[in-house]
Amino acid sequence: MLYRVDTKGASLFDLFPSKQVPWFDLITTLLVGCLIYLGLSFTNIFNEDELPVHFTVPVPEQCASEWKGEVLEEPDIKTPGSSAIQCYCPANGRLLGQVNPVTPDGIDRAIAKAKEAQVEWAKTTWRQRRKVLRTMLTYVLKNQDNIATVACLDSGKTKVDACFGEIMMTAEKLKWTIQHGEKALKPERRPTNFLMMYKYNEVKWEPLGVVAACVSWNYPFHNLMGPIISALFSGSAIVVKTSERTAWSTQYFSSIARASLAACGHSPQLVQSLVCWPQTANHLTSHPSISHITFIGSRPVALSVCASAAKALTPVCVELGGKDPAIILDDTNNLPKVASILMRGVFQSAGQNCIGIERIIALPAVYQKLVSILEPRIQGLRVGSALEDEDVDVGAMISADSFARLEQLIADAVSQGARLLVGGKRYNHPKHPQGHYFVPTLLVDVLPSMRVAQEECFAPICLLMRADSIPSAISLANSTAYALGASVFGTAKADLDAVVSGVKAGMVSVNDFAVYYAVQLPFGGVGGSGYGRFAGEEGLRGICNPKSVCRDRWAWTGISTSIPNAVDYPIPDARKAWEVCQGVVGLGYAAKGSQRVRALWKIVRNS
């Protein structure tokens, strides 16, 4: 129910009870707003040639509020007798359209176009690249509703989930790259040594040419745009293969990147997006003209991608999801506030989040309190189609393919002593019977021996596990094959540091959830969660060729490398040559000054 507050004639004190006026929040918001305004003003003053260019992209007709597509009787991306991909909304089963999958020849043509366009793009300046990203960011900020609507239609998520996971994260990546990308990719000076004191050493980060990304369906906008942003700023072109499950939205989302390039006077062919059936994907991943692959998806598919890439010796950055733990220590303050963060971590995008919280591990003093807080809140979650229903908390899942497995995992856990307090089964929505819904679930007293505690659920399932101590909590956190992200909540710094150091993960948030990605720290895991990093400096550099360059520091003086006569080919005297070699090593690496003097004398005596 919506409530309207009439504030006419009311003061701030009338709107809030005595002593509850949120002065700190209000003042903080005003200060942050002023700083943002000043920062934007400063940027505009000093970067006139980087100002964004305004452009338009046709918005899909399905975004109109009055649009009502055909409801498929049995929604599926495959259609009998056709190779076309049938695109539909997972929230209601409405047909969005059909997309023809690319063929091997089509992949060849896409790579060829990207390769040709990259030659000129590699010559662009940092300012020119930033202008494209600013243009892209401006469009994203002005078209949030359309972008969120397309993401909701194709993936079934809510608009709130689309805002946080799609729009905000893409805006952050754009902003970070605009502000810090040049620093990350500028030539970096490296130290020299005593023997090479006359040399100047640096590492240059150069474009690889054409890179590729194979991305998953759970964030159709951000997973597509993220690799595009990094590739373009590094000076490369990119071919992105998106999931066949979100083929429809790929067309609109990729047109935003291509139109941004065209609006700034560059070739839109730098960005190639394609969709294909799995049997065709190997042609892309083994293509000799692809210099690097970013893969986001499941372990079985990753094994195939890496084997295919190995044929062309193409490096791969692999992100495989996880079974992320959130450890709640006994001294955690404000459990209701923490519970809100946990709820977001578990149920964001209906749990279809690679860094979603899949296990809550609580110590004895807070375990039962958390159960008492979470049970009614999860019980009250409302499931439905965010574009048609009011007050929806959790959207649809991408398909019903995992429902039987999820129900079996939960049933097995209950049979072994776990308690199912909420949900635990698929949901036949009365208003959207063709939608793919799973009841938000709370399963407590889960043990590490249970399959549900070991396998990635990728669903709106909240698992609670009990730990007796901090070492026990760390052991539980490390008890799966996955090691992507983790969270820890508590007060004592020593205990928090112990968890951060002890947990096996690529990323850890302290007293928060997944904020490492919101600030563009390097993203990735270890073990069963993959290898390599995207985001941050490491991610941007990871899709470049790190070229080592060593040159004469004082070339104008004539100081440069000269081969001593004693070791110049043909070597005149092998014994003296050996003495000189020993002298050179001693001069460069002996610990004491007297040893270096003797080494120098050995060189002089035998030269």
mmCIF file with all atom_site columns, N, CA and C in Angstrom, residues 512-538:
data_model
loop_
_atom_site.group_PDB
_atom_site.id
_atom_site.type_symbol
_atom_site.label_atom_id
_atom_site.label_alt_id
_atom_site.label_comp_id
_atom_site.label_asym_id
_atom_site.label_entity_id
_atom_site.label_seq_id
_atom_site.pdbx_PDB_ins_code
_atom_site.Cartn_x
_atom_site.Cartn_y
_atom_site.Cartn_z
_atom_site.occupancy
_atom_site.B_iso_or_equiv
_atom_site.pdbx_formal_charge
_atom_site.auth_seq_id
_atom_site.auth_comp_id
_atom_site.auth_asym_id
_atom_site.auth_atom_id
_atom_site.pdbx_PDB_model_num
ATOM 1  N N  . ASP A 1 512 ? 30.196 -5.706  5.845   1.00 0.00 ? 512 ASP A N  1
ATOM 2  C CA . ASP A 1 512 ? 29.432 -5.311  4.668   1.00 0.00 ? 512 ASP A CA 1
ATOM 3  C C  . ASP A 1 512 ? 29.371 -6.497  3.704   1.00 0.00 ? 512 ASP A C  1
ATOM 4  N N  . PHE A 1 513 ? 28.698 -6.265  2.568   1.00 0.00 ? 513 PHE A N  1
ATOM 5  C CA . PHE A 1 513 ? 28.547 -7.320  1.573   1.00 0.00 ? 513 PHE A CA 1
ATOM 6  C C  . PHE A 1 513 ? 28.976 -6.822  0.198   1.00 0.00 ? 513 PHE A C  1
ATOM 7  N N  . ALA A 1 514 ? 29.972 -7.487  -0.394  1.00 0.00 ? 514 ALA A N  1
ATOM 8  C CA . ALA A 1 514 ? 30.370 -7.294  -1.798  1.00 0.00 ? 514 ALA A CA 1
ATOM 9  C C  . ALA A 1 514 ? 30.787 -5.875  -2.156  1.00 0.00 ? 514 ALA A C  1
ATOM 10 N N  . VAL A 1 515 ? 31.169 -5.059  -1.177  1.00 0.00 ? 515 VAL A N  1
ATOM 11 C CA . VAL A 1 515 ? 31.529 -3.673  -1.483  1.00 0.00 ? 515 VAL A CA 1
ATOM 12 C C  . VAL A 1 515 ? 32.855 -3.559  -2.224  1.00 0.00 ? 515 VAL A C  1
ATOM 13 N N  . TYR A 1 516 ? 33.641 -4.623  -2.228  1.00 0.00 ? 516 TYR A N  1
ATOM 14 C CA . TYR A 1 516 ? 34.895 -4.583  -2.974  1.00 0.00 ? 516 TYR A CA 1
ATOM 15 C C  . TYR A 1 516 ? 34.649 -4.336  -4.453  1.00 0.00 ? 516 TYR A C  1
ATOM 16 N N  . TYR A 1 517 ? 33.516 -4.783  -4.959  1.00 0.00 ? 517 TYR A N  1
ATOM 17 C CA . TYR A 1 517 ? 33.225 -4.560  -6.374  1.00 0.00 ? 517 TYR A CA 1
ATOM 18 C C  . TYR A 1 517 ? 32.667 -3.158  -6.602  1.00 0.00 ? 517 TYR A C  1
ATOM 19 N N  . ALA A 1 518 ? 31.993 -2.624  -5.590  1.00 0.00 ? 518 ALA A N  1
ATOM 20 C CA . ALA A 1 518 ? 31.421 -1.283  -5.711  1.00 0.00 ? 518 ALA A CA 1
ATOM 21 C C  . ALA A 1 518 ? 32.497 -0.205  -5.750  1.00 0.00 ? 518 ALA A C  1
ATOM 22 N N  . VAL A 1 519 ? 33.734 -0.560  -5.398  1.00 0.00 ? 519 VAL A N  1
ATOM 23 C CA . VAL A 1 519 ? 34.845 0.398   -5.468  1.00 0.00 ? 519 VAL A CA 1
ATOM 24 C C  . VAL A 1 519 ? 35.903 -0.062  -6.475  1.00 0.00 ? 519 VAL A C  1
ATOM 25 N N  . GLN A 1 520 ? 35.538 -1.040  -7.299  1.00 0.00 ? 520 GLN A N  1
ATOM 26 C CA . GLN A 1 520 ? 36.391 -1.511  -8.395  1.00 0.00 ? 520 GLN A CA 1
ATOM 27 C C  . GLN A 1 520 ? 37.749 -2.050  -7.929  1.00 0.00 ? 520 GLN A C  1
ATOM 28 N N  . LEU A 1 521 ? 37.727 -2.813  -6.844  1.00 0.00 ? 521 LEU A N  1
ATOM 29 C CA . LEU A 1 521 ? 38.918 -3.588  -6.505  1.00 0.00 ? 521 LEU A CA 1
ATOM 30 C C  . LEU A 1 521 ? 38.990 -4.772  -7.459  1.00 0.00 ? 521 LEU A C  1
ATOM 31 N N  . PRO A 1 522 ? 40.165 -5.388  -7.626  1.00 0.00 ? 522 PRO A N  1
ATOM 32 C CA . PRO A 1 522 ? 40.255 -6.529  -8.538  1.00 0.00 ? 522 PRO A CA 1
ATOM 33 C C  . PRO A 1 522 ? 39.280 -7.630  -8.138  1.00 0.00 ? 522 PRO A C  1
ATOM 34 N N  . PHE A 1 523 ? 38.562 -8.149  -9.114  1.00 0.00 ? 523 PHE A N  1
ATOM 35 C CA . PHE A 1 523 ? 37.477 -9.099  -8.869  1.00 0.00 ? 523 PHE A CA 1
ATOM 36 C C  . PHE A 1 523 ? 37.873 -10.482 -9.378  1.00 0.00 ? 523 PHE A C  1
ATOM 37 N N  . GLY A 1 524 ? 37.735 -11.477 -8.519  1.00 0.00 ? 524 GLY A N  1
ATOM 38 C CA . GLY A 1 524 ? 38.019 -12.846 -8.921  1.00 0.00 ? 524 GLY A CA 1
ATOM 39 C C  . GLY A 1 524 ? 38.268 -13.718 -7.719  1.00 0.00 ? 524 GLY A C  1
ATOM 40 N N  . GLY A 1 525 ? 38.405 -15.008 -7.962  1.00 0.00 ? 525 GLY A N  1
ATOM 41 C CA . GLY A 1 525 ? 38.595 -15.946 -6.870  1.00 0.00 ? 525 GLY A CA 1
ATOM 42 C C  . GLY A 1 525 ? 39.766 -16.868 -7.092  1.00 0.00 ? 525 GLY A C  1
ATOM 43 N N  . VAL A 1 526 ? 39.827 -17.898 -6.268  1.00 0.00 ? 526 VAL A N  1
ATOM 44 C CA . VAL A 1 526 ? 40.859 -18.924 -6.372  1.00 0.00 ? 526 VAL A CA 1
ATOM 45 C C  . VAL A 1 526 ? 40.181 -20.290 -6.273  1.00 0.00 ? 526 VAL A C  1
ATOM 46 N N  . GLY A 1 527 ? 40.975 -21.339 -6.473  1.00 0.00 ? 527 GLY A N  1
ATOM 47 C CA . GLY A 1 527 ? 40.426 -22.687 -6.364  1.00 0.00 ? 527 GLY A CA 1
ATOM 48 C C  . GLY A 1 527 ? 39.304 -22.923 -7.353  1.00 0.00 ? 527 GLY A C  1
ATOM 49 N N  . GLY A 1 528 ? 38.191 -23.472 -6.859  1.00 0.00 ? 528 GLY A N  1
ATOM 50 C CA . GLY A 1 528 ? 37.053 -23.789 -7.715  1.00 0.00 ? 528 GLY A CA 1
ATOM 51 C C  . GLY A 1 528 ? 36.306 -22.583 -8.227  1.00 0.00 ? 528 GLY A C  1
ATOM 52 N N  . SER A 1 529 ? 36.701 -21.391 -7.813  1.00 0.00 ? 529 SER A N  1
ATOM 53 C CA . SER A 1 529 ? 36.046 -20.158 -8.294  1.00 0.00 ? 529 SER A CA 1
ATOM 54 C C  . SER A 1 529 ? 36.804 -19.495 -9.428  1.00 0.00 ? 529 SER A C  1
ATOM 55 N N  . GLY A 1 530 ? 37.884 -20.150 -9.912  1.00 0.00 ? 530 GLY A N  1
ATOM 56 C CA . GLY A 1 530 ? 38.569 -19.646 -11.092 1.00 0.00 ? 530 GLY A CA 1
ATOM 57 C C  . GLY A 1 530 ? 39.903 -18.992 -10.803 1.00 0.00 ? 530 GLY A C  1
ATOM 58 N N  . TYR A 1 531 ? 40.366 -18.214 -11.760 1.00 0.00 ? 531 TYR A N  1
ATOM 59 C CA . TYR A 1 531 ? 41.654 -17.526 -11.635 1.00 0.00 ? 531 TYR A CA 1
ATOM 60 C C  . TYR A 1 531 ? 41.656 -16.295 -12.524 1.00 0.00 ? 531 TYR A C  1
ATOM 61 N N  . GLY A 1 532 ? 42.597 -15.399 -12.236 1.00 0.00 ? 532 GLY A N  1
ATOM 62 C CA . GLY A 1 532 ? 42.649 -14.138 -12.962 1.00 0.00 ? 532 GLY A CA 1
ATOM 63 C C  . GLY A 1 532 ? 41.729 -13.116 -12.311 1.00 0.00 ? 532 GLY A C  1
ATOM 64 N N  . ARG A 1 533 ? 41.854 -11.872 -12.729 1.00 0.00 ? 533 ARG A N  1
ATOM 65 C CA . ARG A 1 533 ? 41.056 -10.794 -12.156 1.00 0.00 ? 533 ARG A CA 1
ATOM 66 C C  . ARG A 1 533 ? 40.551 -9.860  -13.245 1.00 0.00 ? 533 ARG A C  1
ATOM 67 N N  . PHE A 1 534 ? 39.318 -9.382  -13.060 1.00 0.00 ? 534 PHE A N  1
ATOM 68 C CA . PHE A 1 534 ? 38.876 -8.231  -13.829 1.00 0.00 ? 534 PHE A CA 1
ATOM 69 C C  . PHE A 1 534 ? 38.457 -7.154  -12.836 1.00 0.00 ? 534 PHE A C  1
ATOM 70 N N  . ALA A 1 535 ? 38.322 -5.931  -13.301 1.00 0.00 ? 535 ALA A N  1
ATOM 71 C CA . ALA A 1 535 ? 38.074 -4.736  -12.479 1.00 0.00 ? 535 ALA A CA 1
ATOM 72 C C  . ALA A 1 535 ? 39.374 -4.255  -11.852 1.00 0.00 ? 535 ALA A C  1
ATOM 73 N N  . GLY A 1 536 ? 39.391 -2.953  -11.549 1.00 0.00 ? 536 GLY A N  1
ATOM 74 C CA . GLY A 1 536 ? 40.561 -2.349  -10.943 1.00 0.00 ? 536 GLY A CA 1
ATOM 75 C C  . GLY A 1 536 ? 41.758 -2.308  -11.879 1.00 0.00 ? 536 GLY A C  1
ATOM 76 N N  . GLU A 1 537 ? 42.898 -1.883  -11.348 1.00 0.00 ? 537 GLU A N  1
ATOM 77 C CA . GLU A 1 537 ? 44.118 -1.807  -12.147 1.00 0.00 ? 537 GLU A CA 1
ATOM 78 C C  . GLU A 1 537 ? 44.500 -3.170  -12.690 1.00 0.00 ? 537 GLU A C  1
ATOM 79 N N  . GLU A 1 538 ? 44.386 -4.195  -11.834 1.00 0.00 ? 538 GLU A N  1
ATOM 80 C CA . GLU A 1 538 ? 44.793 -5.537  -12.248 1.00 0.00 ? 538 GLU A CA 1
ATOM 81 C C  . GLU A 1 538 ? 43.942 -6.033  -13.419 1.00 0.00 ? 538 GLU A C  1
#
